Coordinates of C-alpha atoms and ligand atoms in Angstrom, one line a residue:
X350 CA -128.1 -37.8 19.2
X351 CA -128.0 -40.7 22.1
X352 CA -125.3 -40.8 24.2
X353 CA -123.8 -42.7 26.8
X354 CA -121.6 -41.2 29.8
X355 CA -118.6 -42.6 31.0
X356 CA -118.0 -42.1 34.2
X357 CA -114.0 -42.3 35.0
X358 CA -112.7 -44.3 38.1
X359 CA -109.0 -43.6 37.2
X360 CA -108.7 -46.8 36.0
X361 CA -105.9 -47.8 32.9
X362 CA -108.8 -49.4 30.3
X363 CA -111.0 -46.3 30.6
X364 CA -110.3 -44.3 26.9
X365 CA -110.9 -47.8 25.3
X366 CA -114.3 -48.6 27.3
X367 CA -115.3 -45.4 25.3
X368 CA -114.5 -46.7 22.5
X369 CA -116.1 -49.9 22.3
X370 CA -119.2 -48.1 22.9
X371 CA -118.2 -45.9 19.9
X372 CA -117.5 -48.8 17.8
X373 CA -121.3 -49.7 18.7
X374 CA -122.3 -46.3 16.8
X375 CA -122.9 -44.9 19.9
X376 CA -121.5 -41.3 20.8
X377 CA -120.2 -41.3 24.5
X378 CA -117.6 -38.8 26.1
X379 CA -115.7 -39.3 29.5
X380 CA -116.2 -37.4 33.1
X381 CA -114.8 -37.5 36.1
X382 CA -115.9 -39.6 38.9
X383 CA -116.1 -35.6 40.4
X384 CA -118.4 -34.1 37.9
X385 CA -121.4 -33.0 39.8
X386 CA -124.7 -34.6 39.3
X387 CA -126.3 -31.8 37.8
X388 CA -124.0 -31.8 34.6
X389 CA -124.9 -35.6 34.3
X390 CA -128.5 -34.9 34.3
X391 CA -128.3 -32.2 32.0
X392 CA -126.7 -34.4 29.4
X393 CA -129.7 -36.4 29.6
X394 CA -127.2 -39.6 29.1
X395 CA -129.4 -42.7 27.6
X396 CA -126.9 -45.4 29.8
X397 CA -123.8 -45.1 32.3
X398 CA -121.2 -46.7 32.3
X399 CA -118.6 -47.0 35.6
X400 CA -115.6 -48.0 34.9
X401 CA -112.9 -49.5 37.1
X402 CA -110.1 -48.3 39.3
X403 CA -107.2 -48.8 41.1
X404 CA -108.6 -48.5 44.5
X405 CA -110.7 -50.3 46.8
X406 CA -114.2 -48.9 47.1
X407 CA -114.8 -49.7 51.3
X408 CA -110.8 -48.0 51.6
X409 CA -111.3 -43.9 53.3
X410 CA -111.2 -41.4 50.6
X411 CA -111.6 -43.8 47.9
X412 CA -113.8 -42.4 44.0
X413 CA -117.0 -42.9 45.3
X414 CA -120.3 -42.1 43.6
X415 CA -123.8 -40.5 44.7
X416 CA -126.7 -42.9 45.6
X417 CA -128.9 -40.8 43.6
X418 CA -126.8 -41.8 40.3
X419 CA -129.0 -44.9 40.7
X420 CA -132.0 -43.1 41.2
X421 CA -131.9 -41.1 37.5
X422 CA -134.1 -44.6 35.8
X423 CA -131.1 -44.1 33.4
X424 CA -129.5 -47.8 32.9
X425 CA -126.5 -48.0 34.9
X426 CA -123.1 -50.6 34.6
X427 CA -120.6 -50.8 36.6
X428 CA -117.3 -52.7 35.2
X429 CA -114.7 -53.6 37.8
X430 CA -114.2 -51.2 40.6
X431 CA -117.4 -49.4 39.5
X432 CA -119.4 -53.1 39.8
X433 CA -118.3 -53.3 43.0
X434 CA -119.1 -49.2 44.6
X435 CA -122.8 -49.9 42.7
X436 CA -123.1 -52.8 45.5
X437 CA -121.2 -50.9 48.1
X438 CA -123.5 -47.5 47.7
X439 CA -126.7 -49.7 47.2
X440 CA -125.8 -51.4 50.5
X441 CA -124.0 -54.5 49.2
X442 CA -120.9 -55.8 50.4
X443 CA -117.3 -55.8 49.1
X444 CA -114.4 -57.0 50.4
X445 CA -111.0 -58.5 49.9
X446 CA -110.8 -62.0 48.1
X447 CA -109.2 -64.8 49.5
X448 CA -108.3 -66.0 45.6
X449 CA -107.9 -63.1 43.8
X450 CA -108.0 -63.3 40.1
X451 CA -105.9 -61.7 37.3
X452 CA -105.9 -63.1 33.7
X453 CA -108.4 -65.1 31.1
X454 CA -110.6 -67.0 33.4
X455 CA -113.7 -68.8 32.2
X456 CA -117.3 -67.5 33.5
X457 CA -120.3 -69.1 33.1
X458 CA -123.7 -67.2 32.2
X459 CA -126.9 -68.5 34.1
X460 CA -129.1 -67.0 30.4
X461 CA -131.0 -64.5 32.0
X462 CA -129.0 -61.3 31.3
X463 CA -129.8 -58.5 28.3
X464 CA -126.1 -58.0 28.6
X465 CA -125.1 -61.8 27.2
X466 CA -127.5 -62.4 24.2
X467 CA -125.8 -64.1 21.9
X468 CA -122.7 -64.7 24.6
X469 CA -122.3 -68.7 24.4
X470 CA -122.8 -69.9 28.1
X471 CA -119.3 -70.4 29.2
X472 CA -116.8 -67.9 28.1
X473 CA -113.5 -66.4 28.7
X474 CA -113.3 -63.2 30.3
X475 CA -110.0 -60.6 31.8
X476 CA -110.5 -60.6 35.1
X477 CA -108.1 -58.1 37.2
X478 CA -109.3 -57.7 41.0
X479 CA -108.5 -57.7 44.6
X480 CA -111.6 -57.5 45.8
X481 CA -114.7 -59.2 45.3
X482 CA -118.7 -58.8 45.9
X483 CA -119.0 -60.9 49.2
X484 CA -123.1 -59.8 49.2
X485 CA -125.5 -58.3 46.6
X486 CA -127.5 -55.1 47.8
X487 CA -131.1 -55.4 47.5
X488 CA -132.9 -56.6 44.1
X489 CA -129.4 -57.4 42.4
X490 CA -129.4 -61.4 41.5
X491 CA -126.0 -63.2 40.0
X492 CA -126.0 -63.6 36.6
X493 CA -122.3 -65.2 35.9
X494 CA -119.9 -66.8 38.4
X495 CA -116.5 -68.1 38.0
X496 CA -114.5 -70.9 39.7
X497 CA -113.6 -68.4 42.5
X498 CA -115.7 -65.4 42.0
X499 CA -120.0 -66.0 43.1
X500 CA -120.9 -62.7 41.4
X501 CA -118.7 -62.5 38.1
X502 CA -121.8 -60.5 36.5
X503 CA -125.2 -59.1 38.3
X504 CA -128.2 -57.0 37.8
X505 CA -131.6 -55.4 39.3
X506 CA -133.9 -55.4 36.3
X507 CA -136.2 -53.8 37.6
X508 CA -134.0 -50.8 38.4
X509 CA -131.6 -51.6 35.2
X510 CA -128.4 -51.5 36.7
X511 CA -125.9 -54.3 35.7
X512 CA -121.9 -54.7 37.4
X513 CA -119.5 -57.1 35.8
X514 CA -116.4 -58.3 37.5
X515 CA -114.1 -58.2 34.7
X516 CA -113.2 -55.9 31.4
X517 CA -115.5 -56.3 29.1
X518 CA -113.6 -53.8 26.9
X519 CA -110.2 -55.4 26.6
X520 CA -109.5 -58.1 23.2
X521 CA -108.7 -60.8 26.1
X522 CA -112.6 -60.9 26.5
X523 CA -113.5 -61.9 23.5
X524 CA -117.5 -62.0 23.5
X525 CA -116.8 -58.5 25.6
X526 CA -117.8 -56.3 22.9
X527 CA -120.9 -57.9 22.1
X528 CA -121.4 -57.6 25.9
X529 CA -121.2 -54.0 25.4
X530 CA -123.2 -53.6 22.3
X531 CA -126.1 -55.4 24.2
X532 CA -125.7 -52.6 27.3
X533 CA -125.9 -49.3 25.2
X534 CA -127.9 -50.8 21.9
X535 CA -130.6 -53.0 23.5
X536 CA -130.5 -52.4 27.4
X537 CA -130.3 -48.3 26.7
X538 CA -132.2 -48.5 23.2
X539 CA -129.0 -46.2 21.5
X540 CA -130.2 -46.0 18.5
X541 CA -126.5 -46.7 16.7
X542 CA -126.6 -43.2 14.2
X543 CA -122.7 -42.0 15.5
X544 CA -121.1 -42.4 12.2
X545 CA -119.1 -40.7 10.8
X546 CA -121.0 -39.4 7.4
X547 CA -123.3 -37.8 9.8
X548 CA -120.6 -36.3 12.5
X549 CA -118.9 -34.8 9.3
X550 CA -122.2 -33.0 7.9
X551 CA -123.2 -32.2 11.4
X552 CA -119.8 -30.7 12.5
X553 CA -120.0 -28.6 8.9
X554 CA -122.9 -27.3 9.8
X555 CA -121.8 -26.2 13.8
X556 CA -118.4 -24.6 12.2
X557 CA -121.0 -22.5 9.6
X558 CA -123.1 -21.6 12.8
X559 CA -120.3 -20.9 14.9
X560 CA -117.7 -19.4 12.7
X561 CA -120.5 -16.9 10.3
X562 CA -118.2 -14.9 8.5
X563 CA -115.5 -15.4 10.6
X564 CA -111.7 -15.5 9.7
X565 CA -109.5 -18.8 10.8
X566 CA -106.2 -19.4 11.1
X567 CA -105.1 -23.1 11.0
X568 CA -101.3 -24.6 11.2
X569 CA -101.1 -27.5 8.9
X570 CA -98.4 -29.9 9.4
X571 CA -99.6 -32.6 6.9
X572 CA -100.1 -34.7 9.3
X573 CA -103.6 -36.8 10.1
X574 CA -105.3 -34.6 12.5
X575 CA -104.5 -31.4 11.1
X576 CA -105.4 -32.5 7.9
X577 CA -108.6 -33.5 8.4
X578 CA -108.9 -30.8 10.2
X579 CA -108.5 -28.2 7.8
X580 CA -110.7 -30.5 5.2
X581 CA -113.9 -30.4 7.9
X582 CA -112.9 -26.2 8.1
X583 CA -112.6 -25.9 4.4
X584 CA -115.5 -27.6 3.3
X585 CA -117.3 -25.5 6.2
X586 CA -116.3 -22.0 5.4
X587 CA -113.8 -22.1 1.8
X588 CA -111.8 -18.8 1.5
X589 CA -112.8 -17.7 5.2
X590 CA -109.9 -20.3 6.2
X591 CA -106.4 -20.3 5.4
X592 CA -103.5 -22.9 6.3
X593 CA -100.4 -22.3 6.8
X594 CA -98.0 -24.8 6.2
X595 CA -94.4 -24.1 7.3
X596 CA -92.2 -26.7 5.2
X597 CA -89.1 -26.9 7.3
X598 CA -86.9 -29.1 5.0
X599 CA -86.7 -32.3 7.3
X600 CA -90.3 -33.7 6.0
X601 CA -90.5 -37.4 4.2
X602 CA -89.3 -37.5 0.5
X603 CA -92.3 -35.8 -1.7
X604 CA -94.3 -34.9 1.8
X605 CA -94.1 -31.4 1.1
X606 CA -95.8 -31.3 -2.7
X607 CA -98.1 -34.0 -1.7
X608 CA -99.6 -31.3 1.4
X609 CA -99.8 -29.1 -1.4
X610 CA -101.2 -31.2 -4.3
X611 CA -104.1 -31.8 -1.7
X612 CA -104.7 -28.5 0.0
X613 CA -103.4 -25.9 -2.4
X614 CA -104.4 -24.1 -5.4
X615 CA -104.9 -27.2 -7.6
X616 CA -106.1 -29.2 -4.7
X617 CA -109.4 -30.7 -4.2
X618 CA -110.8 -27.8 -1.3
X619 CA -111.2 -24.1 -1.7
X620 CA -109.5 -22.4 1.1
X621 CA -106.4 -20.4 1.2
X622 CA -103.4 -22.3 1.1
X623 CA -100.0 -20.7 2.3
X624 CA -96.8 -22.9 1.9
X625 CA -93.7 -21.6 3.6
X626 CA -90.9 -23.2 1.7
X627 CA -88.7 -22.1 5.0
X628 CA -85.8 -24.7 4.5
X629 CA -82.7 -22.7 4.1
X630 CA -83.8 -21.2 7.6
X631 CA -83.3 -24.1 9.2
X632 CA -80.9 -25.5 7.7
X633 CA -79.0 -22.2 8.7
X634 CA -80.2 -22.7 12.5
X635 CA -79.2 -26.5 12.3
X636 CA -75.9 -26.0 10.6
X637 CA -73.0 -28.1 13.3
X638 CA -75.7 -29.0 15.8
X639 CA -74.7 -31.9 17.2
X640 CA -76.7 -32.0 21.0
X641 CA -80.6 -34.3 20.1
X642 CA -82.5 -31.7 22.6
X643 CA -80.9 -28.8 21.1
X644 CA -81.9 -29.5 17.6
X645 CA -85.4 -30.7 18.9
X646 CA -85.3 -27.2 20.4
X647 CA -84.2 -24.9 17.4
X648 CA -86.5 -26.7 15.1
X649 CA -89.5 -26.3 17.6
X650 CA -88.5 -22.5 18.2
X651 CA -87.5 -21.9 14.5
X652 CA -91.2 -23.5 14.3
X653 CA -93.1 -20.7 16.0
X654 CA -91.1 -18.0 14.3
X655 CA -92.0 -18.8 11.3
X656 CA -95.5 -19.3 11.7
X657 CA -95.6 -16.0 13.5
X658 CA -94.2 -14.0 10.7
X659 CA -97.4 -15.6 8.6
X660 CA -99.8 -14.9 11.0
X661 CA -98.5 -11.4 10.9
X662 CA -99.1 -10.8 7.6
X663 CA -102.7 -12.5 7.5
X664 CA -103.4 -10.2 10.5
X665 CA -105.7 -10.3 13.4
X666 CA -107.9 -13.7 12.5
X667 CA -111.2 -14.5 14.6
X668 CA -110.5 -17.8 15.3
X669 CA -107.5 -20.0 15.2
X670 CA -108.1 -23.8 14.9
X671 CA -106.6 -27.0 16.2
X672 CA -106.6 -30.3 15.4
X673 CA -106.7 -32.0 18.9
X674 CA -108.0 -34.9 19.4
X675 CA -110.6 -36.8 22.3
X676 CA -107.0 -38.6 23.5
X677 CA -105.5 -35.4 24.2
X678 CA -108.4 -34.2 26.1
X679 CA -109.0 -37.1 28.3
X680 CA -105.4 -37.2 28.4
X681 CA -104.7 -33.5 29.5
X682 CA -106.9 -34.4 32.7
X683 CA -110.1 -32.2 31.1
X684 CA -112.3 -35.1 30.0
X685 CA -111.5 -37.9 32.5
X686 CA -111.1 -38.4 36.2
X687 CA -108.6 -35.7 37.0
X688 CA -111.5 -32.6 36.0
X689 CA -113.7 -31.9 38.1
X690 CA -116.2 -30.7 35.5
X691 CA -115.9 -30.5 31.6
X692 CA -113.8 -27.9 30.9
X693 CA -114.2 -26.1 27.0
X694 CA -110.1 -24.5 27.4
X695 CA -107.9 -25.5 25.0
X696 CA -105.6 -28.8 25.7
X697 CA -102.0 -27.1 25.0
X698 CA -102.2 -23.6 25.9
X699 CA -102.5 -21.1 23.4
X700 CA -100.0 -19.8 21.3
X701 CA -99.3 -15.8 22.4
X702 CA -97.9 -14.6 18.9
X703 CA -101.4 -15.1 16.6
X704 CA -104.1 -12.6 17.6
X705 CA -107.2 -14.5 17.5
X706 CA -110.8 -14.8 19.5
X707 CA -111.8 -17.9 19.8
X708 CA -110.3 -21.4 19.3
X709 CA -112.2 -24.3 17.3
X710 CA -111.2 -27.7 17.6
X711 CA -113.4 -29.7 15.3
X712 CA -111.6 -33.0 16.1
X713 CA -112.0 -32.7 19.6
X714 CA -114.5 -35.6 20.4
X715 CA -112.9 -37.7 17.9
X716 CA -110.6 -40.8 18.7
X717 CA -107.7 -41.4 15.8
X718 CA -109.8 -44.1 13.9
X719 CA -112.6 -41.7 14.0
X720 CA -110.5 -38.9 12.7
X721 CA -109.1 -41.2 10.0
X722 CA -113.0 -42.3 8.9
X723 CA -113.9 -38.6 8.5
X724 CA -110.7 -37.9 6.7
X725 CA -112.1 -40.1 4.3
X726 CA -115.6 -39.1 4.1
X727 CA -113.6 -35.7 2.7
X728 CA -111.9 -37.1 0.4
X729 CA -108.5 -36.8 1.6
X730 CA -106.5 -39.2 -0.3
X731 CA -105.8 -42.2 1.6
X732 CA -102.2 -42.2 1.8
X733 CA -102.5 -39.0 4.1
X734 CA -105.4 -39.9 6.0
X735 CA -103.5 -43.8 6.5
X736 CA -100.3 -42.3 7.5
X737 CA -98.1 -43.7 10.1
X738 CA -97.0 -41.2 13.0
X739 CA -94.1 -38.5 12.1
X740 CA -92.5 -36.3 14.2
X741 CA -92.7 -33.1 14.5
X742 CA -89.4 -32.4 14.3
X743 CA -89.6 -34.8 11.4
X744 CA -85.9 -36.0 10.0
X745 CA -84.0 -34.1 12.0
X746 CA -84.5 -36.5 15.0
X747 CA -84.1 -39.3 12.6
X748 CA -80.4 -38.1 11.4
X749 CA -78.0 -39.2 14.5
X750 CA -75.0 -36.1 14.6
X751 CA -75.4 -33.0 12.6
X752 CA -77.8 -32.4 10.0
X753 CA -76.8 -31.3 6.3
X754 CA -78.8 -31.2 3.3
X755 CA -76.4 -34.1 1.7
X756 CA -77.8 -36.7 5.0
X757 CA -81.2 -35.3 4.4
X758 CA -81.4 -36.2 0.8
X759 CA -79.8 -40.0 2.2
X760 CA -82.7 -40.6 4.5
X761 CA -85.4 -39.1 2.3
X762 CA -85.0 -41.6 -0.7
X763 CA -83.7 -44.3 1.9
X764 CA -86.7 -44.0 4.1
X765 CA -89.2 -44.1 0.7
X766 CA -87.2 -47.0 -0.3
X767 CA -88.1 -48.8 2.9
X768 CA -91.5 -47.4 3.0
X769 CA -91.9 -48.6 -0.4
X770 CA -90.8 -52.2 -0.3
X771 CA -92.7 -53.0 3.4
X772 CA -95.9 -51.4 1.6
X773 CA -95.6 -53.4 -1.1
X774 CA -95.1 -56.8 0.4
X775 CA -98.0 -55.8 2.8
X776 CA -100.5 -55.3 0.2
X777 CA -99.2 -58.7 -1.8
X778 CA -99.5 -60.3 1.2
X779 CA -103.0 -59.5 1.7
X780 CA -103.9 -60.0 -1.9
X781 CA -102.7 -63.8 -1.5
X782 CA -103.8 -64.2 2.1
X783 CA -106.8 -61.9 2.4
X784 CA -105.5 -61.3 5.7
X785 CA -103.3 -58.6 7.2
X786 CA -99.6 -59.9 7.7
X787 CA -98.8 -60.7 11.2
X788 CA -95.4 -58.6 11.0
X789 CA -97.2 -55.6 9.7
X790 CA -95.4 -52.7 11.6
X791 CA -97.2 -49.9 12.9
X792 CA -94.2 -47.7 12.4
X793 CA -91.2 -47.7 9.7
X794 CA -88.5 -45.7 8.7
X795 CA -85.0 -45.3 7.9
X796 CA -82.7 -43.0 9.5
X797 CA -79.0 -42.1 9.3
X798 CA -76.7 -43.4 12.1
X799 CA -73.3 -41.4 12.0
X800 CA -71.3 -44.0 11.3
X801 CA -68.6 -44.5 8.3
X802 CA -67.3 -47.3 7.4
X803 CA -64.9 -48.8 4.9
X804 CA -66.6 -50.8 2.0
X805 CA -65.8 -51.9 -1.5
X806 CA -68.4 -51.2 -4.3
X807 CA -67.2 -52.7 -8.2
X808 CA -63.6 -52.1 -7.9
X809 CA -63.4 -49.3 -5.2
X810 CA -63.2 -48.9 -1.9
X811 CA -65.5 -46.7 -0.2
X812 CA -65.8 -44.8 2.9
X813 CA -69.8 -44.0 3.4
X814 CA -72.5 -43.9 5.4
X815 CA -74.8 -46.5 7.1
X816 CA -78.6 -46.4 7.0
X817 CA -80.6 -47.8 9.8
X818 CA -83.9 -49.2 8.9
X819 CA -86.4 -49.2 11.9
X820 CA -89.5 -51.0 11.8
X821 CA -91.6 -51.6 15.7
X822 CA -95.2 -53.1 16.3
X823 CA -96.9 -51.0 19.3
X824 CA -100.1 -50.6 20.6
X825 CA -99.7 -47.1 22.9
X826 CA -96.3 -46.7 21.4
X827 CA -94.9 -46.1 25.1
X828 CA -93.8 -50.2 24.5
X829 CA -92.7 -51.6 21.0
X830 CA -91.3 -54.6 19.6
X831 CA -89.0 -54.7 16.3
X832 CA -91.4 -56.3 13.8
X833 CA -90.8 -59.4 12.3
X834 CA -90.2 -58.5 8.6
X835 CA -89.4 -61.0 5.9
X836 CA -85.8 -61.1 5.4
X837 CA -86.5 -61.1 1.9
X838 CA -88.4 -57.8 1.9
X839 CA -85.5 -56.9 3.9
X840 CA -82.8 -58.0 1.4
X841 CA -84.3 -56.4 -1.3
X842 CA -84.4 -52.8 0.7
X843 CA -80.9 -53.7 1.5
X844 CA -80.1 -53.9 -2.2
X845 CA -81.8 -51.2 -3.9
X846 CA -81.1 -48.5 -0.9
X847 CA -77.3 -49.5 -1.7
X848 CA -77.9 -49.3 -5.5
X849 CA -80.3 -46.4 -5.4
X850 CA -78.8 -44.0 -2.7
X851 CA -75.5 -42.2 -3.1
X852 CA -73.4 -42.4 -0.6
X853 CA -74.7 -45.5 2.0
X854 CA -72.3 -48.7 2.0
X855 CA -74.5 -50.8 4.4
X856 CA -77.7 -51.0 6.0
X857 CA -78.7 -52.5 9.3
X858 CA -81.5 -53.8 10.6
X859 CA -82.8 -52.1 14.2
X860 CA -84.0 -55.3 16.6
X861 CA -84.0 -53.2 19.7
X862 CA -87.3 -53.1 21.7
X863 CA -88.6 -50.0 23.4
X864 CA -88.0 -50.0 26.1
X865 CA -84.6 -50.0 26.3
X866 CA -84.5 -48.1 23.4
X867 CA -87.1 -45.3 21.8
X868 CA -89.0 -45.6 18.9
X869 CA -87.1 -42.7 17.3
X870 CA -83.5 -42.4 17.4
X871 CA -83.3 -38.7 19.2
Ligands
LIG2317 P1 -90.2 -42.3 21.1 O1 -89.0 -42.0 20.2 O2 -90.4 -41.4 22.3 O3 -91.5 -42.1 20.2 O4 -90.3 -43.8 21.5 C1 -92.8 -42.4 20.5 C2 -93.8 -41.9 19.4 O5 -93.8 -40.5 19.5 C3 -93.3 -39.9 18.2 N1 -92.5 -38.8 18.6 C4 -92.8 -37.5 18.4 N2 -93.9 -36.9 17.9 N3 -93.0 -34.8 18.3 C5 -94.0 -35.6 17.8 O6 -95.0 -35.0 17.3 C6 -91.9 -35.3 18.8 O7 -91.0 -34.5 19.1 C7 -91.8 -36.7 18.8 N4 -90.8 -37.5 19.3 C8 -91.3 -38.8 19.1 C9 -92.6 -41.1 17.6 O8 -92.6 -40.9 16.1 C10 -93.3 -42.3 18.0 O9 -94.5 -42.5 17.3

């Protein structure tokens, strides 16, 4: 399979320059700036791509690069910061810019580049820099300028290495993709054939190869990655895998039977499913825990225990399996610029209390999208493969005080209430519109605040609890925004939560952004 290599500057855009190429149907993984020459040889890479950085390349001590990176005849381009150390090591000059640019600024194209075929001549690009290319080494000639910056875009045909000032992989550049598409598809001659129908019969057949008649362990929280997990396993090597999912009492309303309707005995894989219906346990632990980090604790270590008593009784296994993802890799410094070479060691350490081998991680190159794609290619029902984030501590986080099975039943069928209503409106909206509403949250939920207060409900008063209803639009979910839901759809989840659900007298609505507050509520 082609693949493209990119190599890691430490800049902030880096995880999604990878994935634009992906989105091109081309496979590419992340290094180091560090990762020594021979390694990027050996992968036998088809195009590289630099990506920018914080620093300045002519600074001491700043990433730097071989010369003999440009030597390989493999197409190079260098975006930002890794434009500029292409001139710099080539013997081209950088230096600081008397009108330094951050923002949408208009380029112009001169219509000799590969990289802007089909890219109108004048066009709007992100620029972000400091510094700027004040003289092209040898054999480069500009191929886009802006107001203030002579070299916007450059290239050496003959040596097919290309720099661009600016981010061709963030949405504020809006031709940037196509940009990209034109690097790795027609400048590197990628032939486009990462999809995910073919990852998912080739990663079947590595796990067979790997795995022979291998026993694995795998912890199934019902959650994306895990669950496609365990369909990639199961459809790999049946009975020789088993799942164990622990069900500690705080999942969403239904969440536990419809983890089993998929995976288990009547389910639509062959593997052996183990459902630990451990709720009294930790509802025991929980009882008159008050303190958020203390019940985040006993849940997490109430966690472990439990899956260790299964893992005893299924015994020594040969390999236990994970469902991490390319994001936790490159995040956990082993893919990207912190490594100094590719590392194969697992991203959170490895659990002491199941006796296994080996660990397999068939997600592991896969961003979420991906993951979702070949969740469907399984035939994992949308609704798990589609769902929103949950945390693993699941409702206990999302009841504020102490937790008792009375709250839990309040958030469950509050929370599908909410769920139900936003979902609903969603898809009526896009059945009118075509389009997807602009208010669509990424996250929503209810939860239980621990506040009473006096009502009156027919002819009596009441003294009962009130639901908060959380809704946030994110992109890294480090920020967030309350979305902008209809107050209609609100309204109506106001009336039917207050109709519906024993024991709530009033519902608010949460505006708070993140920061100052978090997305969940613990
Ligand atoms: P916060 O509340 O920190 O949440 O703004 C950010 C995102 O992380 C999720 N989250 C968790 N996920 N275990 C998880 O697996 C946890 O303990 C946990 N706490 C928060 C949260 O749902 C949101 O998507």
């Amino acid at each position: 399979m082609d693949r493209v290599l990119v190599i890691d500057f430490g800049g902030q855009y880096n995880q999604l320059v990878a994935r634009r190429v992906r989105e091109c149907n081309v496979y590419c993984e992340i290094y180091s700036y560090r990762t020594a020459l021979d390694v990027v040889r050996e992968m036998k890479p088809k195009g590289i791509i630099l990506t920018g950085g914080p620093n300045s390349c002519y600074e001491a001590g700043a990433p730097t690069c071989s010369k003999e990176l440009f030597e390989f005849g493999i197409p190079v381009l260098g975006l930002c910061y890794g434009a500029q150390l292409m001139q710099q090591v080539l013997g081209g000059r950088v230096e600081r810019a008397s009108v330094q640019e951050y923002g949408r600024t208009e380029i112009e194209t001169d219509g000799n580049s590969p990289l802007f075929t089909g890219v109108p001549a004048k066009t709007v690009c992100w620029m972000s820099h400091f510094d700027y290319i004040s003289r092209m080494a040898e054999g480069f000639t500009s191929v886009a300028h802006s107001k203030d910056c002579p070299v916007a875009a450059c290239q050496d045909l003959s040596r097919n290495l290309f720099g661009i000032q600016f981010h061709p992989e963030v949405l504020h550049t809006p031709e940037g993709t196509k940009m990209i598409y034109n690097f790795v598809r027609n400048v590197c001659g990628c032939d486009g054939s990462w999809r995910m129908d073919a990852f998912v019969e080739k990663t079947i057949g590595e796990l067979r190869e790997k795995i022979g008649s291998g026993r694995v362990l795998l912890g199934l929280s019902g959650g994306v990655d895990s669950s496609v997990a365990a369909g990639l396993l199961a459809r790999a090597i049946g009975k020789q895998l088993t799942c164990v999912f622990v069900d500690h009492g705080l999942l969403r309303k239904n969440e536990g039977d419809e983890v089993e309707a998929v995976f288990g005995k009547n389910g639509s894989f062959d593997l052996n499913f183990v459902r630990v219906n451990a709720q009294h346990r930790f509802y025991v632990k929980l009882a008159g825990v008050t303190d958020p980090e203390t019940k985040r604790k006993i849940i997490g270590e109430e966690f472990i225990r439990v899956f260790e008593e299964e893992a005893k009784k299924i015994g020594a296994v040969d390999f236990l399996a994970q469902g991490t993802i390319y994001p936790d890799v490159v995040e956990s410094g082993l893919g990207g610029e912190s490594a100094v070479i590719k590392s194969h060691h697992n991203v959170g350490g490895l659990p002491s209390y199941v006796q296994f081998k080996e660990i397999v991680e068939p997600l592991r190159y896969l961003f979420k999208d991906e993951v979702r794609k070949a969740g469907l290619e399984l035939g994992i029902p949308e609704k798990l493969v589609m769902r929103q984030p949950f945390p693993g501590p699941g409702l206990g986080i999302r009841i504020i005080g102490d937790i008792t099975e009375d709250k839990i039943r309040i958030v469950q069928d509050s929370d599908y209430i909410f769920r139900e209503e936003v979902d609903k409106a969603l898809s009526e909206y896009k059945k009118m519109t075509g389009e997807v509403a602009s208010w669509k949250p990424d996250q929503y939920y209810a939860a239980l605040t621990n506040v009473r207060s006096v009502g009156v409900m027919g002819d009596e008063r009441t003294y009962d609890y009130a639901v908060a209803l959380r809704a946030v639009r994110t992109t890294d979910f480090m920020t967030a925004d309350s979305a902008r839901i209809p107050y209609e759809v609100l309204d109506t989840v106001m009336n039917r939560i207050i109709k519906e659900v024993r024991g709530v007298n009033r519902v608010f609505y949460d505006l708070t952004s993140k920061p100052p507050g978090t997305i969940e509520y613990e």
